[in-house]
PDB file of N, CA and C in Angstrom:
ATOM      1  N   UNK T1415     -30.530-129.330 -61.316  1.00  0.00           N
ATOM      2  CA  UNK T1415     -30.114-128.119 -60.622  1.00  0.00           C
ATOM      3  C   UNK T1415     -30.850-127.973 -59.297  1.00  0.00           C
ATOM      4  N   UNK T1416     -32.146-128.485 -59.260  1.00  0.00           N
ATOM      5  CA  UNK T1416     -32.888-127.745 -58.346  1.00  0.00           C
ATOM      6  C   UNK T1416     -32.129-129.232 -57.182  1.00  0.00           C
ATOM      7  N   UNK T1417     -31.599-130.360 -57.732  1.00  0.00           N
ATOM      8  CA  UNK T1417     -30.971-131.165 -56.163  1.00  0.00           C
ATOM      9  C   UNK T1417     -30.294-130.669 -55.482  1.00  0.00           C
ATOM     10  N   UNK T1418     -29.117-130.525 -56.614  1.00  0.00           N
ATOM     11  CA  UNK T1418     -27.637-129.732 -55.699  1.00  0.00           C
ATOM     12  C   UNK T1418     -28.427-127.998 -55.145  1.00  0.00           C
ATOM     13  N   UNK T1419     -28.968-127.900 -55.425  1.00  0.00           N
ATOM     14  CA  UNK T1419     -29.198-126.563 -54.878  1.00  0.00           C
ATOM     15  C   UNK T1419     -29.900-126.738 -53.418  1.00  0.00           C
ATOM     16  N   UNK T1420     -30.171-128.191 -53.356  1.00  0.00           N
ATOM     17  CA  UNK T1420     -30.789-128.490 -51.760  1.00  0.00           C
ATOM     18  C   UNK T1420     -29.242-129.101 -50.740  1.00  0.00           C
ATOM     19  N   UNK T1421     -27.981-129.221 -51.643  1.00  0.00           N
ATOM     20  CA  UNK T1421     -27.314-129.523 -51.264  1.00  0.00           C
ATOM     21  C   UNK T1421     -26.507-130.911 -51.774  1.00  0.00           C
ATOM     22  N   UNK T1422     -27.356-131.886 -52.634  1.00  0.00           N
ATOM     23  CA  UNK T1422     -27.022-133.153 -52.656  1.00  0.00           C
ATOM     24  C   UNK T1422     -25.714-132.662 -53.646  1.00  0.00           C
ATOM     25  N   UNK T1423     -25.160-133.501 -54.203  1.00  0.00           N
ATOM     26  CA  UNK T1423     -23.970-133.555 -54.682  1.00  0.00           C
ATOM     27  C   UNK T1423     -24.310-134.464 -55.674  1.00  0.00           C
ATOM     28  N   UNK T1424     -23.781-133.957 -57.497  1.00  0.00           N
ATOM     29  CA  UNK T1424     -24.101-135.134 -58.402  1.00  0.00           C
ATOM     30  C   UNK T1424     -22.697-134.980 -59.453  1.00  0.00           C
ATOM     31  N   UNK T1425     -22.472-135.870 -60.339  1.00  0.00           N
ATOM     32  CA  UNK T1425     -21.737-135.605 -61.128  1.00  0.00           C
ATOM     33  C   UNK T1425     -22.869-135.722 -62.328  1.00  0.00           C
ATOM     34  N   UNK T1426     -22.702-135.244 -63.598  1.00  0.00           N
ATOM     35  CA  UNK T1426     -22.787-134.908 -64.730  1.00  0.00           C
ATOM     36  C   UNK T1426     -21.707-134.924 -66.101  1.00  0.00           C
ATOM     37  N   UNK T1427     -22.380-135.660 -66.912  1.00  0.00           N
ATOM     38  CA  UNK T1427     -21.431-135.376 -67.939  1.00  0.00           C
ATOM     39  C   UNK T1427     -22.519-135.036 -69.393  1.00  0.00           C
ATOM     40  N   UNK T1428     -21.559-134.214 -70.114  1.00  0.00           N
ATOM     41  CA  UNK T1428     -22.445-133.484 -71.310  1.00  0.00           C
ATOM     42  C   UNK T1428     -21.621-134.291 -72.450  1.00  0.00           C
ATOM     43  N   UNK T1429     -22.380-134.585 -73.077  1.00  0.00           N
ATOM     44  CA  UNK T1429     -22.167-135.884 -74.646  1.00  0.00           C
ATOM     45  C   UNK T1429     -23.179-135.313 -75.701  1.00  0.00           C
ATOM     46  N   UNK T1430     -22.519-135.137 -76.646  1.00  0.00           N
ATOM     47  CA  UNK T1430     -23.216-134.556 -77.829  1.00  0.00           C
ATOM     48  C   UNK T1430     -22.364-134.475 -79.008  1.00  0.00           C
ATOM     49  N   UNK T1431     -22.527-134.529 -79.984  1.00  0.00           N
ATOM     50  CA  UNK T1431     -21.741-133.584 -81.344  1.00  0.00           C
ATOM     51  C   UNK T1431     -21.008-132.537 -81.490  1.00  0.00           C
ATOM     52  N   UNK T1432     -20.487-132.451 -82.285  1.00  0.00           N
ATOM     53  CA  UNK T1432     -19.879-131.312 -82.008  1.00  0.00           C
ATOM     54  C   UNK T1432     -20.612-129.820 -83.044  1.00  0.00           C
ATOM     55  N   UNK T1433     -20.541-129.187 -81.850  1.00  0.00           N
ATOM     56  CA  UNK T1433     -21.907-127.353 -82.605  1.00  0.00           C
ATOM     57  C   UNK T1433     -22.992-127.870 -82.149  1.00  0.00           C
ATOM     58  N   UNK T1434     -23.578-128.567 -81.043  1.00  0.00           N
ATOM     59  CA  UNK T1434     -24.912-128.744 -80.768  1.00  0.00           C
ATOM     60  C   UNK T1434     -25.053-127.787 -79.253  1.00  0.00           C
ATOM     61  N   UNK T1435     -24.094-127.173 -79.083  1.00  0.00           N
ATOM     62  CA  UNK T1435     -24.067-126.629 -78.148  1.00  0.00           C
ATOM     63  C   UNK T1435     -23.744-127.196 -76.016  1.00  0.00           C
ATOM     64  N   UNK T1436     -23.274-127.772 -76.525  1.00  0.00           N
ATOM     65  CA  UNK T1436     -22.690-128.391 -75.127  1.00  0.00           C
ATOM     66  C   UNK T1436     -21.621-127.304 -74.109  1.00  0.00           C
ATOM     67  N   UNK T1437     -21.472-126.640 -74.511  1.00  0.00           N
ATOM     68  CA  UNK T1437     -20.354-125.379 -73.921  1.00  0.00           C
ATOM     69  C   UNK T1437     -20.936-124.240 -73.502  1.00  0.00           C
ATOM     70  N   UNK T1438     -22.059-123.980 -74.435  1.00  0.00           N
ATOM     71  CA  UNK T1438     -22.319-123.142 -74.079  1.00  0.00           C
ATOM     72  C   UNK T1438     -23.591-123.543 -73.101  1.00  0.00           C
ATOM     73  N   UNK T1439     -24.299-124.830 -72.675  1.00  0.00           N
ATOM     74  CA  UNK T1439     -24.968-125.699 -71.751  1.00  0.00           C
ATOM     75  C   UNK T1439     -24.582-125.422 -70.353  1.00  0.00           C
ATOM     76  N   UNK T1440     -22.815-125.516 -70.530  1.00  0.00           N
ATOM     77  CA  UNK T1440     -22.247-125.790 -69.422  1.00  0.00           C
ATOM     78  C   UNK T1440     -22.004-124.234 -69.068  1.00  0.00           C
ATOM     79  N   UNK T1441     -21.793-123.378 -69.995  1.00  0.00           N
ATOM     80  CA  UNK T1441     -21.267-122.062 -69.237  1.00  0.00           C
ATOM     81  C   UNK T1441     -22.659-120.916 -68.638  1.00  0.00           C
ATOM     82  N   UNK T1442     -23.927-121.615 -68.877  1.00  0.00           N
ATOM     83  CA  UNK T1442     -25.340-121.179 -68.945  1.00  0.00           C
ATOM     84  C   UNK T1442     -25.295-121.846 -67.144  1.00  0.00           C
ATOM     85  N   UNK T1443     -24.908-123.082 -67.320  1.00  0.00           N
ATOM     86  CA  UNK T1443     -25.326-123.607 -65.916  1.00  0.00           C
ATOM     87  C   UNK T1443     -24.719-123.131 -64.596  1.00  0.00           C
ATOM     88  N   UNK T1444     -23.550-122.850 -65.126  1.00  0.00           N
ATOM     89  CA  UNK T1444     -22.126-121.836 -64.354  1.00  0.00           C
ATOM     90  C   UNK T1444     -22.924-121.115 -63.656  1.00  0.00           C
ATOM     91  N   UNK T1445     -23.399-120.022 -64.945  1.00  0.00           N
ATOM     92  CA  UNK T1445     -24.111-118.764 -63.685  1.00  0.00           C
ATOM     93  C   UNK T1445     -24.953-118.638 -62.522  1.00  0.00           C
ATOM     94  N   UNK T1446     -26.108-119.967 -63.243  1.00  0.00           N
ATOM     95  CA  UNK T1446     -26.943-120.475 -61.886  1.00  0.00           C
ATOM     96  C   UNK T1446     -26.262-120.992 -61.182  1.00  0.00           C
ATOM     97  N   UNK T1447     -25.337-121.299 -61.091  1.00  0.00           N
ATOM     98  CA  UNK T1447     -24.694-121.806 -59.990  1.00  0.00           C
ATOM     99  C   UNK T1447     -24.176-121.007 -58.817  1.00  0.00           C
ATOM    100  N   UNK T1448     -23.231-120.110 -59.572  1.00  0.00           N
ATOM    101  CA  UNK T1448     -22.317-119.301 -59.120  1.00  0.00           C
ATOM    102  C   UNK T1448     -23.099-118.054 -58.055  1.00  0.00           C
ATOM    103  N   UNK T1449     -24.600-117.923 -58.685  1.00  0.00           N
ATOM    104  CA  UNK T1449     -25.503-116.878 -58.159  1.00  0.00           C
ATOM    105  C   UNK T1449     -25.596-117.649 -56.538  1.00  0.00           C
ATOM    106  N   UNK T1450     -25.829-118.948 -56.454  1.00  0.00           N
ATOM    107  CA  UNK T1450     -26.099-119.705 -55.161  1.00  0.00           C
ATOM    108  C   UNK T1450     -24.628-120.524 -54.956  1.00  0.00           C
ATOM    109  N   UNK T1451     -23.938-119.266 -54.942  1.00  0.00           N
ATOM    110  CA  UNK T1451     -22.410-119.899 -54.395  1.00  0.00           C
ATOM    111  C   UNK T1451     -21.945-120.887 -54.412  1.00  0.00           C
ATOM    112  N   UNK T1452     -22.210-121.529 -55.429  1.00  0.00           N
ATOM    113  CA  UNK T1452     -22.045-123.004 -55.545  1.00  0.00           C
ATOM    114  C   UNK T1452     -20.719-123.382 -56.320  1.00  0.00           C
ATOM    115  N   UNK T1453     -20.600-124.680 -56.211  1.00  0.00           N
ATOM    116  CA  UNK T1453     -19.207-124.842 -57.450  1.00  0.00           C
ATOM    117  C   UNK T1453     -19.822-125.537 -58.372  1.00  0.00           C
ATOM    118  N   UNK T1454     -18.675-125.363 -59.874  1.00  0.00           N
ATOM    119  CA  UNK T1454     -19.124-125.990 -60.498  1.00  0.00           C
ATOM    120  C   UNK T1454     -17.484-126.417 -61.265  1.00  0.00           C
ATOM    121  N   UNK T1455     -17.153-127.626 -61.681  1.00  0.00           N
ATOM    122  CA  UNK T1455     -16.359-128.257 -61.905  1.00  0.00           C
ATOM    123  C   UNK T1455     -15.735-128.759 -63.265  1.00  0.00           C
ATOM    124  N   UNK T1456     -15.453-128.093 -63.990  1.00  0.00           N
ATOM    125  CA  UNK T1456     -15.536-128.620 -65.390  1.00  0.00           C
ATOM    126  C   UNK T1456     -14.501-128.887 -66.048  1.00  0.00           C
ATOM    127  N   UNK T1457     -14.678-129.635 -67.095  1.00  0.00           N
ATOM    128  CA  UNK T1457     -12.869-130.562 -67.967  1.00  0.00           C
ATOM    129  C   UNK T1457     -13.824-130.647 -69.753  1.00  0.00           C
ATOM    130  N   UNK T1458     -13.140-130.657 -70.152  1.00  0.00           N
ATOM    131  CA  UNK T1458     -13.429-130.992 -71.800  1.00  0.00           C
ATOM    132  C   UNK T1458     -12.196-132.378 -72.178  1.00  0.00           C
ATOM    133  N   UNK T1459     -12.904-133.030 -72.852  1.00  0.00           N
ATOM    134  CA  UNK T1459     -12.499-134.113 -73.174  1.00  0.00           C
ATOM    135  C   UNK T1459     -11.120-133.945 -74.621  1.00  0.00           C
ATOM    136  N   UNK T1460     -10.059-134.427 -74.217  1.00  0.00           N
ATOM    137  CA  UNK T1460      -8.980-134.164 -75.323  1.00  0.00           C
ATOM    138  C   UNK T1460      -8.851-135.116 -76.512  1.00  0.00           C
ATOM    139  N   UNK T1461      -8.899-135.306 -77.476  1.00  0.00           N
ATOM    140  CA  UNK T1461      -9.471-136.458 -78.146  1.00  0.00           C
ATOM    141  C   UNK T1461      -7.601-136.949 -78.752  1.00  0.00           C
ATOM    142  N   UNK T1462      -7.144-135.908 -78.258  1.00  0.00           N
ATOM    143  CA  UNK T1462      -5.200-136.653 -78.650  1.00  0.00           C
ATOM    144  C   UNK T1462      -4.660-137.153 -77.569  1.00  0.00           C
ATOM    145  N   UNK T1463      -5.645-137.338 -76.134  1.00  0.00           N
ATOM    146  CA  UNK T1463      -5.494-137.573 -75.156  1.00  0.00           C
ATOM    147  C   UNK T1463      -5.851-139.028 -74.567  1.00  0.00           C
ATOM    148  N   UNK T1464      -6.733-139.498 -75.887  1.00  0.00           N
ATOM    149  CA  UNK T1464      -7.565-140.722 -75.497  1.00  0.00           C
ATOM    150  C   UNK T1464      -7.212-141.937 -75.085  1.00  0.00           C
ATOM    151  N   UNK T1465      -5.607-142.426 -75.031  1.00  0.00           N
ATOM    152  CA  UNK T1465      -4.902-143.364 -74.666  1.00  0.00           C
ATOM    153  C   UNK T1465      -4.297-142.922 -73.091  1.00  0.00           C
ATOM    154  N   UNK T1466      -4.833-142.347 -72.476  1.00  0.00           N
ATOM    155  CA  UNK T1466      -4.464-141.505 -71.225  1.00  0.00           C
ATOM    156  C   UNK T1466      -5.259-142.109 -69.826  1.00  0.00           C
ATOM    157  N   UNK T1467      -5.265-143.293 -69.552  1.00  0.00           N
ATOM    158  CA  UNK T1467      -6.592-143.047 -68.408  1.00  0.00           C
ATOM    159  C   UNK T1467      -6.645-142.192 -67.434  1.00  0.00           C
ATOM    160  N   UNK T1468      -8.164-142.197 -67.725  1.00  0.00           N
ATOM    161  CA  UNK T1468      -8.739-141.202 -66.733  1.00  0.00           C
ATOM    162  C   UNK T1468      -8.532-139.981 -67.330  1.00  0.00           C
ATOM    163  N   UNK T1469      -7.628-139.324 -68.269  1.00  0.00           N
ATOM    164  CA  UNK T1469      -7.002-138.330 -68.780  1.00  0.00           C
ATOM    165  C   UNK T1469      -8.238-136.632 -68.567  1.00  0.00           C
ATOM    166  N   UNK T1470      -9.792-137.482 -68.352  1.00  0.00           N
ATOM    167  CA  UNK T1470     -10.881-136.325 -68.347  1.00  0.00           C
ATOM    168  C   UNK T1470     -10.782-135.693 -66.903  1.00  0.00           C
ATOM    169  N   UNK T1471     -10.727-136.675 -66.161  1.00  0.00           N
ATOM    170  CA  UNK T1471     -10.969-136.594 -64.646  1.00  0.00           C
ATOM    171  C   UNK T1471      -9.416-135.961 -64.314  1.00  0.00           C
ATOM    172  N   UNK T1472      -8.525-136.126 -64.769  1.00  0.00           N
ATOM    173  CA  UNK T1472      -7.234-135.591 -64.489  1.00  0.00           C
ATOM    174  C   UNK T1472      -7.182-133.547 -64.844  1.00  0.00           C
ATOM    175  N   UNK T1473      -7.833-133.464 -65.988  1.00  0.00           N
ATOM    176  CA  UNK T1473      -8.142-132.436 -66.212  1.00  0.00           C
ATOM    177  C   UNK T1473      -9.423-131.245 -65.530  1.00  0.00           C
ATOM    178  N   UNK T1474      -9.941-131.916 -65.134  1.00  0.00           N
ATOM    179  CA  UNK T1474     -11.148-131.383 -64.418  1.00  0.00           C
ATOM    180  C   UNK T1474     -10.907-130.787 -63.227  1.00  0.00           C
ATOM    181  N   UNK T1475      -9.668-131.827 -62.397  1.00  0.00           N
ATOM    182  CA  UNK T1475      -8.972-131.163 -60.811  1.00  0.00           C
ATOM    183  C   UNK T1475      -7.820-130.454 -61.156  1.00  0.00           C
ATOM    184  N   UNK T1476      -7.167-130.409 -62.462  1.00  0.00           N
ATOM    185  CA  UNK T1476      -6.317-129.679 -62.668  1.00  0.00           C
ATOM    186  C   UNK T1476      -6.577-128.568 -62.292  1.00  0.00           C
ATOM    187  N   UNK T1477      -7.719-127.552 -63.103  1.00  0.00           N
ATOM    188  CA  UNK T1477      -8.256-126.905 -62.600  1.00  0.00           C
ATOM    189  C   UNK T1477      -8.963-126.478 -61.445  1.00  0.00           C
ATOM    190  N   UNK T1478      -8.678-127.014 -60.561  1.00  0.00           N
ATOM    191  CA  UNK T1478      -9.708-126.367 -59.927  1.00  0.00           C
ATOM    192  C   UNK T1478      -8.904-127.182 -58.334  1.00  0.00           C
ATOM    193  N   UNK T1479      -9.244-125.605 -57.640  1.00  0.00           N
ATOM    194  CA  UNK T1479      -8.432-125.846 -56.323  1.00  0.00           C
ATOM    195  C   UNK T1479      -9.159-124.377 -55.120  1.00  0.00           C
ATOM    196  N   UNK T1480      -9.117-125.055 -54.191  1.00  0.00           N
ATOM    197  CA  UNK T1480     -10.170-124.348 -52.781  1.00  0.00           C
ATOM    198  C   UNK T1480      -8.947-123.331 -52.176  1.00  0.00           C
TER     199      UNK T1480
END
């Protein structure tokens, strides 16, 4: 947090189990973000989707538009 907050630019991805809390990781990081006007970019992985390439990254810009 403290890079992109100097400006650099990173991607991230959250990998875990499922109930270990990865969602709520990502919606914790949101706010710090959002406080320093920042973006933040996010997709969840579809697991009926998995024969799809790229199918994560397709979802991630779905959402999200300037």
């Amino acid at each position: 947090f403290n890079r992109i907050s100097t400006g650099s630019k990173e991607i991230i991805f959250v990998k875990g189990k499922a109930g270990v809390g990865k969602t709520t990781f990502v919606f914790e990081l949101h706010r710090h973000v959002a406080r320093r006007k920042g973006y933040l970019i996010t997709g969840k992985y579809d697991q009926s989707q998995r024969y799809e390439p790229l199918s994560e990254l397709s979802e991630v810009f779905r959402h999200f538009s300037i």
